[in-house]
Amino acid sequence: MHENFSLKPYNTFGVDANARYFTEVHSIEELIEALNNPDTQTLPLLFIGGGSNILLTKDFDGLAIKLNLKGIHTDPINENEFWVTAKSGENWHEFVMFCLNNNFGGLENLSLIPGNVGTSPIQNIGAYGTEIKDVFVNCTVLNLENLQLETFDLKQCKFGYRDSVFKQEGKGKYVILDVTFRLTHRIHHIKTEYGAIQSELENLGIQNPTIQDVSRAVINIRQSKLPDPKEIGNAGSFFKNPTIPLVQFKELKQKFENIQGYPNGDFVKVPAGWLIEQCGWKGKQIGNVASHKLQSLVIINATGNATGKEIFDFSTEIINSVKEKFGIELEREVNII
Ligand SMILES: Cc1cc2nc3c(=O)[nH]c(=O)nc-3n(C[C@H](O)[C@H](O)[C@H](O)COP(=O)(O)OP(=O)(O)OC[C@H]3O[C@@H](n4cnc5c(N)ncnc54)[C@H](O)[C@@H]3O)c2cc1C
């Protein structure tokens, strides 16, 4: 166990905040041992996967536990489907690559999302028309109240847009230890209609794409649009796309005719990036923090020296200006610590 340990290498914003205590665990036994340590037992806990969806706004006065449980196994279910299980510490993109190398389909549209497998259910990670809920079977969790193992199935996870039980009533109560997905093995469902996948496949000269081709297209698009956290600190989309009542959307459309929206019943999902851009934030920098020049939804640690508080305050200014101009309250997607 380390004391006063810098978490800078453990968060993709590259914020330099300390944890009072820090340890890494590689198995359930090591995790339970760390949780039972009498020196830290009463302190708040922070679980860290890839650190790509956290903003450390101050030093963490508790025990930070980096989850490094590794392993993947596969079970055939029928002629065309496998259950593929990965432990929480597996890197998400490497896991997707493992699946593609073994011709397991269903996760290719989620290529290159940073973070770990164990965190993927927390916000039901999604991109390019796919969310993990589409192929999720269950996950094993450790209940922090009684240190017993439990299994959460699809229904119990209550997945929504960037949401699950683990962000709501189950928040802080469970550690996810492994996740099982139901993946195709021979006949795949290729999804190319979302975003620029189709045009990228055309650029690559591919007419009948395989799951591997779709992954390549997604990787190319993501690399051209999103800043690489290894080069510039960020946590991807900082805000969720807000969902507003249809009536409010119609009123806004009269005032701002270019506003885009994706209807869903009596509600409309509005791209947060567009709202932020309209308020003049795209590429704007204040001190060490900026909104990315290509994607205003991404807040970056522009100088590498930003504190978590500076990033948080910058995000508050964005929220205030969007609220003032459009009457829409943006919600942060990133977990504020
Ligand atoms: C460049 C970039 C692009 C991104 N693009 C997308 C995208 O397209 N779609 C998308 O959905 N997300 C995207 N994200 C966000 C991020 O990749 C996901 O939210 C990812 O699932 C976070 O995983 P992580 O392991 O890094 O989580 P961390 O940041 O380590 O943790 C996030 C939260 O989960 C908790 N936690 C971590 N592991 C566990 C566990 N095993 N059990 C219980 N709690 C745990 C942490 O305490 C924290 O509160 C992007 C991020 C970046 C930097």
CSV table of N, CA and C and ligand atoms in Angstrom, one decimal, residues 12 46-54 67 88 112-116 118-120 122-127 162 174-177 222 226-229 234-237 333 335 337, ligand 1:
chain,number,residue,atom,x,y,z
A,12,THR,N,-6.9,10.0,-17.3
A,12,THR,CA,-6.5,10.4,-18.7
A,12,THR,C,-6.5,11.9,-18.8
A,46,LEU,N,-12.1,4.6,-3.7
A,46,LEU,CA,-12.2,5.0,-5.2
A,46,LEU,C,-11.6,3.9,-6.0
A,47,PHE,N,-12.5,3.3,-6.8
A,47,PHE,CA,-12.0,2.2,-7.7
A,47,PHE,C,-11.6,2.9,-9.0
A,48,ILE,N,-10.4,2.4,-9.5
A,48,ILE,CA,-9.9,3.0,-10.8
A,48,ILE,C,-9.7,1.9,-11.8
A,49,GLY,N,-10.3,2.1,-13.0
A,49,GLY,CA,-10.1,1.2,-14.1
A,49,GLY,C,-9.0,1.8,-15.0
A,50,GLY,N,-9.4,2.3,-16.2
A,50,GLY,CA,-8.5,3.0,-17.0
A,50,GLY,C,-8.4,4.5,-16.7
A,51,GLY,N,-9.2,5.0,-15.8
A,51,GLY,CA,-9.1,6.4,-15.4
A,51,GLY,C,-9.6,7.4,-16.5
A,52,SER,N,-10.4,6.9,-17.5
A,52,SER,CA,-10.7,7.7,-18.6
A,52,SER,C,-12.1,8.4,-18.5
A,53,ASN,N,-12.7,8.2,-17.3
A,53,ASN,CA,-14.0,8.9,-17.2
A,53,ASN,C,-14.1,9.5,-15.8
A,54,ILE,N,-13.0,9.9,-15.2
A,54,ILE,CA,-13.0,10.6,-13.9
A,54,ILE,C,-12.3,11.9,-14.0
A,67,LEU,N,-7.9,-1.6,-10.3
A,67,LEU,CA,-8.4,-2.9,-10.5
A,67,LEU,C,-7.6,-3.5,-11.7
A,88,SER,N,-12.5,-7.6,-15.1
A,88,SER,CA,-12.6,-6.1,-15.1
A,88,SER,C,-11.4,-5.4,-15.5
A,112,LEU,N,-11.8,1.1,-29.9
A,112,LEU,CA,-11.0,2.3,-29.5
A,112,LEU,C,-11.6,3.1,-28.4
A,113,ILE,N,-12.7,2.7,-27.7
A,113,ILE,CA,-13.1,3.4,-26.6
A,113,ILE,C,-12.1,3.1,-25.4
A,114,PRO,N,-11.6,4.2,-24.8
A,114,PRO,CA,-10.6,4.0,-23.7
A,114,PRO,C,-11.3,3.3,-22.5
A,115,GLY,N,-10.5,2.9,-21.6
A,115,GLY,CA,-11.0,2.3,-20.3
A,115,GLY,C,-11.0,0.8,-20.3
A,116,ASN,N,-11.6,0.3,-19.2
A,116,ASN,CA,-11.5,-1.2,-19.0
A,116,ASN,C,-12.8,-1.9,-19.1
A,118,GLY,N,-14.3,-3.8,-17.0
A,118,GLY,CA,-15.1,-3.7,-15.8
A,118,GLY,C,-15.9,-2.5,-15.6
A,119,THR,N,-15.5,-1.4,-16.3
A,119,THR,CA,-16.2,-0.1,-16.2
A,119,THR,C,-17.3,0.0,-17.3
A,120,SER,N,-17.2,-0.9,-18.3
A,120,SER,CA,-18.1,-0.7,-19.5
A,120,SER,C,-19.6,-0.7,-19.1
A,122,ILE,N,-21.0,0.5,-16.4
A,122,ILE,CA,-21.4,1.6,-15.5
A,122,ILE,C,-22.1,2.7,-16.3
A,123,GLN,N,-21.6,3.1,-17.4
A,123,GLN,CA,-22.3,4.1,-18.2
A,123,GLN,C,-22.8,3.5,-19.5
A,124,ASN,N,-22.9,2.1,-19.6
A,124,ASN,CA,-23.4,1.4,-20.8
A,124,ASN,C,-22.7,2.1,-22.0
A,125,ILE,N,-21.4,1.9,-22.1
A,125,ILE,CA,-20.6,2.6,-23.1
A,125,ILE,C,-21.3,2.4,-24.5
A,126,GLY,N,-21.2,3.4,-25.3
A,126,GLY,CA,-21.8,3.4,-26.6
A,126,GLY,C,-21.1,4.2,-27.6
A,127,ALA,N,-21.2,3.8,-28.8
A,127,ALA,CA,-20.7,4.6,-30.0
A,127,ALA,C,-21.2,4.0,-31.3
A,162,ARG,N,-26.0,6.2,-21.5
A,162,ARG,CA,-24.9,6.5,-20.6
A,162,ARG,C,-25.3,6.3,-19.1
A,174,TYR,N,-21.1,-1.5,-5.3
A,174,TYR,CA,-20.6,-2.7,-6.0
A,174,TYR,C,-19.3,-2.5,-6.7
A,175,VAL,N,-18.4,-3.5,-6.7
A,175,VAL,CA,-17.3,-3.5,-7.7
A,175,VAL,C,-17.6,-4.5,-8.7
A,176,ILE,N,-17.5,-4.1,-10.0
A,176,ILE,CA,-17.7,-5.1,-11.1
A,176,ILE,C,-16.4,-5.9,-11.3
A,177,LEU,N,-16.6,-7.2,-11.3
A,177,LEU,CA,-15.4,-8.1,-11.4
A,177,LEU,C,-15.2,-8.7,-12.8
A,222,ARG,N,-12.5,7.7,-35.4
A,222,ARG,CA,-12.2,8.2,-34.1
A,222,ARG,C,-10.9,8.9,-34.0
A,226,LEU,N,-11.0,12.6,-32.5
A,226,LEU,CA,-10.9,12.7,-31.0
A,226,LEU,C,-9.4,12.8,-30.6
A,227,PRO,N,-9.1,13.7,-29.6
A,227,PRO,CA,-7.7,13.8,-29.2
A,227,PRO,C,-7.3,12.5,-28.4
A,228,ASP,N,-6.1,12.1,-28.7
A,228,ASP,CA,-5.6,10.9,-28.0
A,228,ASP,C,-5.1,11.3,-26.6
A,229,PRO,N,-5.7,10.7,-25.5
A,229,PRO,CA,-5.4,11.1,-24.2
A,229,PRO,C,-3.9,10.9,-23.9
A,234,ASN,N,-7.7,14.4,-21.6
A,234,ASN,CA,-9.1,14.6,-21.8
A,234,ASN,C,-9.8,13.3,-21.3
A,235,ALA,N,-11.1,13.4,-21.2
A,235,ALA,CA,-11.9,12.2,-20.8
A,235,ALA,C,-13.0,12.0,-21.8
A,236,GLY,N,-12.8,12.3,-23.1
A,236,GLY,CA,-13.8,12.1,-24.1
A,236,GLY,C,-14.9,13.1,-23.9
A,237,SER,N,-16.1,12.8,-24.3
A,237,SER,CA,-17.3,13.7,-24.2
A,237,SER,C,-17.4,14.0,-22.7
A,333,GLU,N,-21.1,14.0,-18.1
A,333,GLU,CA,-21.0,12.5,-18.2
A,333,GLU,C,-19.8,12.0,-17.4
A,335,ASN,N,-17.3,11.3,-14.3
A,335,ASN,CA,-17.5,11.1,-12.9
A,335,ASN,C,-16.7,12.1,-12.1
A,337,ILE,N,-14.9,13.5,-9.0
A,337,ILE,CA,-14.4,12.9,-7.7
A,337,ILE,C,-13.9,14.0,-6.8
B,1,LIG,C1,-10.8,10.0,-25.9
B,1,LIG,C2,-12.0,9.3,-25.2
B,1,LIG,C3,-13.1,8.9,-25.9
B,1,LIG,C4,-14.2,8.3,-25.3
B,1,LIG,N1,-15.2,7.8,-26.1
B,1,LIG,C5,-16.3,7.2,-25.5
B,1,LIG,C6,-17.4,6.7,-26.3
B,1,LIG,O1,-17.3,6.8,-27.5
B,1,LIG,N2,-18.4,6.1,-25.6
B,1,LIG,C7,-18.5,6.0,-24.3
B,1,LIG,O2,-19.5,5.5,-23.7
B,1,LIG,N3,-17.4,6.5,-23.5
B,1,LIG,C8,-16.4,7.1,-24.0
B,1,LIG,N4,-15.3,7.6,-23.3
B,1,LIG,C9,-15.4,7.5,-21.8
B,1,LIG,C10,-14.7,6.3,-21.2
B,1,LIG,O3,-13.9,5.7,-22.1
B,1,LIG,C11,-15.8,5.2,-20.7
B,1,LIG,O4,-16.6,5.8,-19.8
B,1,LIG,C12,-15.1,4.0,-20.0
B,1,LIG,O5,-16.0,3.0,-19.8
B,1,LIG,C13,-14.4,4.4,-18.7
B,1,LIG,O6,-13.6,3.3,-18.3
B,1,LIG,P1,-12.4,3.5,-17.3
B,1,LIG,O7,-12.0,2.1,-16.9
B,1,LIG,O8,-11.4,4.4,-17.8
B,1,LIG,O9,-13.2,4.2,-16.1
B,1,LIG,P2,-12.6,5.0,-14.9
B,1,LIG,O10,-12.4,6.4,-15.3
B,1,LIG,O11,-11.4,4.3,-14.3
B,1,LIG,O12,-13.8,4.9,-13.8
B,1,LIG,C14,-15.1,5.5,-14.1
B,1,LIG,C15,-16.0,5.4,-12.9
B,1,LIG,O13,-16.2,4.0,-12.6
B,1,LIG,C16,-15.7,3.6,-11.3
B,1,LIG,N5,-15.2,2.2,-11.6
B,1,LIG,C17,-14.1,1.9,-12.4
B,1,LIG,N6,-14.0,0.6,-12.4
B,1,LIG,C18,-15.0,0.0,-11.7
B,1,LIG,C19,-15.4,-1.3,-11.4
B,1,LIG,N7,-14.8,-2.4,-11.9
B,1,LIG,N8,-16.5,-1.5,-10.6
B,1,LIG,C20,-17.1,-0.4,-10.1
B,1,LIG,N9,-16.8,0.9,-10.3
B,1,LIG,C21,-15.7,1.1,-11.1
B,1,LIG,C22,-14.7,4.6,-11.0
B,1,LIG,O14,-14.6,4.7,-9.5
B,1,LIG,C23,-15.3,5.9,-11.6
B,1,LIG,O15,-16.3,6.4,-10.8
B,1,LIG,C24,-14.2,8.2,-23.9
B,1,LIG,C25,-13.1,8.6,-23.1
B,1,LIG,C26,-12.0,9.2,-23.8
B,1,LIG,C27,-10.8,9.7,-23.0
